[in-house]
Tab-separated table of C-alpha atoms in Angstrom:
chain	number	residue	atom	x	y	z
A	1	GLY	CA	0.018	0.044	-0.207
A	2	ALA	CA	0.823	3.631	-0.249
A	3	VAL	CA	3.362	5.090	2.283
A	4	VAL	CA	2.651	8.175	4.371
A	5	SER	CA	5.321	9.772	6.640
A	6	GLN	CA	5.076	12.160	9.518
A	7	HIS	CA	7.496	14.469	11.093
A	8	PRO	CA	8.220	14.771	14.180
A	9	SER	CA	7.052	11.684	15.542
A	10	TRP	CA	7.069	13.003	18.987
A	11	VAL	CA	7.673	16.338	20.437
A	12	ILE	CA	7.546	18.202	23.627
A	13	CYS	CA	7.292	21.920	24.066
A	14	LYS	CA	6.480	24.922	26.272
A	15	SER	CA	3.125	26.213	26.353
A	16	GLY	CA	2.698	29.168	24.278
A	17	THR	CA	5.038	27.979	21.484
A	18	SER	CA	4.204	26.767	18.034
A	19	VAL	CA	4.778	23.327	16.690
A	20	LYS	CA	4.714	22.240	12.973
A	21	ILE	CA	4.006	18.925	11.918
A	22	GLU	CA	4.562	17.610	8.181
A	23	CYS	CA	2.983	14.953	6.522
A	24	ARG	CA	4.490	13.606	3.218
A	25	SER	CA	2.937	11.013	0.832
A	26	LEU	CA	5.916	9.233	-0.257
A	27	ASP	CA	5.203	7.130	-3.455
A	28	PHE	CA	1.978	8.686	-4.742
A	29	GLN	CA	0.424	12.239	-4.989
A	30	ALA	CA	-2.376	12.999	-2.499
A	31	THR	CA	-4.803	15.735	-3.364
A	32	THR	CA	-6.312	15.544	-0.399
A	33	MET	CA	-5.036	14.815	3.117
A	34	PHE	CA	-6.886	14.799	6.347
A	35	TRP	CA	-5.766	15.768	9.945
A	36	TYR	CA	-7.197	14.055	12.903
A	37	ARG	CA	-6.561	14.038	16.430
A	38	GLN	CA	-6.988	11.444	18.953
A	39	PHE	CA	-7.161	11.551	22.770
A	40	PRO	CA	-6.463	8.554	24.877
A	41	LYS	CA	-8.823	5.808	24.448
A	42	GLN	CA	-11.256	7.947	22.328
A	43	SER	CA	-11.621	7.699	18.572
A	44	LEU	CA	-10.134	9.689	15.995
A	45	MET	CA	-11.576	12.981	15.312
A	46	LEU	CA	-11.314	14.848	12.178
A	47	MET	CA	-10.038	18.281	12.435
A	48	ALA	CA	-9.695	19.496	8.963
A	49	THR	CA	-9.605	18.660	5.111
A	50	SER	CA	-6.499	19.757	3.384
A	51	ASN	CA	-6.914	20.253	-0.543
A	52	GLU	CA	-3.749	20.905	-2.512
A	53	GLY	CA	-3.586	24.740	-3.468
A	54	SER	CA	-6.544	25.909	-1.639
A	55	LYS	CA	-7.861	26.585	1.879
A	56	ALA	CA	-8.240	23.722	4.080
A	57	THR	CA	-12.154	22.998	5.360
A	58	TYR	CA	-12.009	22.969	9.196
A	59	GLU	CA	-14.565	20.568	11.012
A	60	GLN	CA	-16.900	22.503	13.587
A	61	GLY	CA	-15.136	23.282	16.871
A	62	VAL	CA	-11.528	23.384	15.227
A	63	GLU	CA	-10.008	26.834	15.321
A	64	LYS	CA	-8.243	27.583	12.060
A	65	ASP	CA	-6.428	30.459	13.518
A	66	LYS	CA	-4.864	27.953	15.998
A	67	PHE	CA	-4.456	25.048	13.736
A	68	LEU	CA	-2.890	26.427	10.545
A	69	ILE	CA	-2.738	24.138	7.778
A	70	ASN	CA	-0.811	24.465	4.571
A	71	HIS	CA	-1.019	22.048	1.526
A	72	ALA	CA	1.686	23.637	-0.807
A	73	SER	CA	2.045	20.400	-3.029
A	74	LEU	CA	0.501	17.194	-3.789
A	75	THR	CA	2.949	15.334	-1.559
A	76	LEU	CA	3.071	17.639	1.604
A	77	SER	CA	0.667	19.093	4.153
A	78	THR	CA	1.777	20.900	7.291
A	79	LEU	CA	-0.265	21.339	10.252
A	80	THR	CA	1.112	24.005	12.802
A	81	VAL	CA	-0.350	24.193	16.356
A	82	THR	CA	0.060	27.864	17.465
A	83	SER	CA	0.277	28.894	20.966
A	84	ALA	CA	0.078	25.526	22.111
A	85	HIS	CA	-1.330	24.750	25.513
A	86	PRO	CA	-1.302	21.668	27.627
A	87	GLU	CA	-4.801	20.805	26.155
A	88	ASP	CA	-3.440	20.330	22.828
A	89	SER	CA	-1.543	17.519	23.993
A	90	SER	CA	-2.628	14.739	22.041
A	91	PHE	CA	-1.923	12.235	19.111
A	92	TYR	CA	-2.001	13.924	15.633
A	93	ILE	CA	-2.376	11.752	12.671
A	94	CYS	CA	-2.451	12.825	9.037
A	95	SER	CA	-4.009	10.535	6.018
A	96	ALA	CA	-3.615	10.913	2.503
A	97	ARG	CA	-6.367	9.931	-0.039
A	98	VAL	CA	-5.065	8.073	-2.980
A	99	LEU	CA	-5.844	9.699	-6.402
A	100	ALA	CA	-9.215	8.714	-7.479
A	101	GLY	CA	-9.033	6.370	-10.342
A	102	SER	CA	-5.783	5.020	-9.503
A	103	GLU	CA	-6.980	2.785	-7.060
A	104	THR	CA	-10.232	2.362	-4.975
A	105	ASP	CA	-10.647	5.329	-2.905
A	106	THR	CA	-8.755	4.622	0.342
A	107	GLN	CA	-6.826	6.490	2.794
A	108	TYR	CA	-3.461	5.788	4.253
A	109	PHE	CA	-2.417	7.196	7.636
A	110	GLY	CA	0.866	8.550	8.797
A	111	PRO	CA	2.470	7.134	12.069
A	112	GLY	CA	1.265	9.978	14.056
A	113	THR	CA	2.766	12.884	15.943
A	114	ARG	CA	2.223	12.656	19.675
A	115	LEU	CA	2.740	16.417	21.038
A	116	THR	CA	2.870	16.915	24.762
A	117	VAL	CA	2.726	20.672	25.997
A	118	LEU	CA	4.187	21.332	29.341
B	1	ARG	CA	-27.883	9.105	17.103
B	2	LYS	CA	-23.932	8.854	16.139
B	3	GLU	CA	-23.083	8.612	12.607
B	4	VAL	CA	-21.131	5.504	12.868
B	5	GLU	CA	-21.733	3.106	16.078
B	6	GLN	CA	-19.458	0.319	17.240
B	7	ASP	CA	-19.702	-1.873	20.374
B	8	PRO	CA	-16.536	-0.477	22.059
B	9	GLY	CA	-16.034	-4.082	23.883
B	10	PRO	CA	-13.551	-5.254	24.637
B	11	PHE	CA	-14.229	-8.626	23.251
B	12	ASN	CA	-12.040	-11.000	25.426
B	13	VAL	CA	-11.505	-14.499	23.355
B	14	PRO	CA	-9.031	-17.205	23.636
B	15	GLU	CA	-6.755	-18.196	20.772
B	16	GLY	CA	-8.626	-19.999	17.809
B	17	ALA	CA	-11.987	-18.291	18.471
B	18	THR	CA	-14.239	-16.949	16.079
B	19	VAL	CA	-15.347	-13.286	16.772
B	20	ALA	CA	-17.689	-10.956	15.008
B	21	PHE	CA	-17.890	-7.222	15.238
B	22	ASN	CA	-20.699	-5.310	13.996
B	23	CYS	CA	-20.944	-1.531	12.986
B	24	THR	CA	-23.877	0.465	12.227
B	25	TYR	CA	-24.238	3.714	10.268
B	26	SER	CA	-26.954	6.415	9.945
B	27	ASN	CA	-26.075	7.851	6.363
B	28	SER	CA	-27.832	5.760	3.791
B	29	ALA	CA	-26.187	7.616	1.319
B	30	SER	CA	-22.722	6.441	2.272
B	31	GLN	CA	-20.732	4.901	-0.247
B	32	SER	CA	-17.690	3.575	1.119
B	33	PHE	CA	-16.631	1.101	4.026
B	34	PHE	CA	-13.593	-0.035	5.648
B	35	TRP	CA	-12.184	-1.672	8.418
B	36	TYR	CA	-9.044	-0.337	10.013
B	37	ARG	CA	-6.969	-1.729	12.888
B	38	GLN	CA	-5.257	0.201	15.432
B	39	ASP	CA	-2.699	-0.862	17.875
B	40	CYS	CA	-2.144	0.812	20.890
B	41	ARG	CA	-0.353	4.249	20.282
B	42	LYS	CA	-0.204	3.525	16.813
B	43	GLU	CA	-1.878	4.919	13.705
B	44	PRO	CA	-4.655	2.988	12.108
B	45	LYS	CA	-3.760	0.702	9.357
B	46	LEU	CA	-6.237	-0.635	6.465
B	47	LEU	CA	-7.514	-3.984	7.203
B	48	MET	CA	-9.728	-4.415	4.457
B	49	SER	CA	-12.236	-2.483	2.167
B	50	VAL	CA	-15.927	-3.829	2.219
B	51	TYR	CA	-17.659	-4.275	-0.882
B	52	SER	CA	-21.304	-4.820	-1.397
B	53	SER	CA	-20.795	-8.612	-2.396
B	54	GLY	CA	-18.995	-9.231	0.791
B	55	ASN	CA	-15.312	-10.126	0.813
B	56	GLU	CA	-12.823	-12.277	2.317
B	57	ASP	CA	-9.040	-11.922	3.114
B	58	GLY	CA	-7.599	-15.162	4.663
B	59	ARG	CA	-8.943	-15.252	8.102
B	60	PHE	CA	-10.969	-11.829	7.867
B	61	THR	CA	-14.515	-11.689	6.116
B	62	ALA	CA	-16.314	-8.499	5.812
B	63	GLN	CA	-19.722	-7.898	4.671
B	64	LEU	CA	-22.068	-5.032	4.041
B	65	ASN	CA	-25.937	-4.875	4.382
B	66	ARG	CA	-27.140	-1.491	2.839
B	67	ALA	CA	-30.950	-2.327	3.676
B	68	SER	CA	-29.978	-2.357	7.574
B	69	GLN	CA	-27.079	-0.119	7.414
B	70	TYR	CA	-24.685	-2.056	9.040
B	71	ILE	CA	-21.206	-3.915	8.090
B	72	SER	CA	-19.427	-6.529	9.737
B	73	LEU	CA	-16.060	-8.062	10.413
B	74	LEU	CA	-15.415	-11.951	11.119
B	75	ILE	CA	-12.416	-13.086	12.371
B	76	ARG	CA	-11.711	-16.999	12.459
B	77	ASP	CA	-9.240	-18.859	14.086
B	78	SER	CA	-8.030	-15.819	16.341
B	79	LYS	CA	-4.378	-15.212	16.916
B	80	LEU	CA	-2.739	-13.331	19.772
B	81	SER	CA	-1.475	-10.776	17.151
B	82	ASP	CA	-5.190	-10.002	16.235
B	83	SER	CA	-5.447	-8.108	19.517
B	84	ALA	CA	-6.013	-4.653	18.538
B	85	THR	CA	-8.928	-1.965	18.320
B	86	TYR	CA	-11.087	-2.590	15.177
B	87	LEU	CA	-12.222	0.796	13.557
B	88	CYS	CA	-15.228	1.001	11.572
B	89	VAL	CA	-14.986	3.815	8.700
B	90	VAL	CA	-17.481	5.015	6.551
B	91	THR	CA	-17.615	7.906	3.682
B	92	GLY	CA	-20.222	9.527	1.721
B	93	GLY	CA	-20.114	11.390	-1.589
B	94	SER	CA	-17.733	14.188	-0.503
B	95	TYR	CA	-15.359	11.266	0.773
B	96	ILE	CA	-14.988	12.714	4.268
B	97	PRO	CA	-14.559	9.828	6.659
B	98	THR	CA	-16.294	9.272	9.580
B	99	PHE	CA	-14.779	6.812	12.036
B	100	GLY	CA	-16.569	4.719	14.798
B	101	ARG	CA	-14.993	4.647	18.071
B	102	GLY	CA	-13.588	1.136	17.717
B	103	THR	CA	-13.937	-2.202	18.976
B	104	SER	CA	-11.383	-3.651	21.272
B	105	LEU	CA	-10.473	-7.146	20.917
B	106	ILE	CA	-8.142	-9.183	23.293
B	107	VAL	CA	-7.115	-12.527	22.263
B	108	HIS	CA	-6.033	-14.566	25.207
B	109	PRO	CA	-3.758	-18.093	25.267
């Protein structure tokens, strides 16, 4: 299957700092990438849908000014958590949708980034 | 009613057992259905897509019942390594995926 990478895999930062997470599709082009957040023992919560070359679509309750998403190319999307606070500590996972027509519509997940804000 | 519902379990079964999970969805216009597996503190990995005619992959069988709006996953001859959380995923026309909360499976010796 397709490979999606995320960087960094884990990060610890002080409250008030910003953290950038990268999501890359390594062997395919992804017009659409998704960003999720998962708290312990809970389901994945979709934060936003990122489309290459256009603004991200945020789910209700997700602050677009706090979670900045940039999808500058067909293989890279970034999520920046601005002015992070302890309640932002979570497991952030991206996924990429394989281009329609090349395979059945499937999304492949990155390995996730564990963010801890002190 | 939640869009995608799963019994959270845990399902605690011995090795070799057969176990089945169900997942119900509320949007009758849903188009694509998947089962993912997620190990503790890891990302979800695609286990199998679910097709209208049903499909099988080794010990795993997935079925879709559009009339009743549910999908199922059957695992035969359970292995210790099958212990994980199984996530039901449903997508609609816009391809925005909706995840169930997952069903936890524990296979013991």
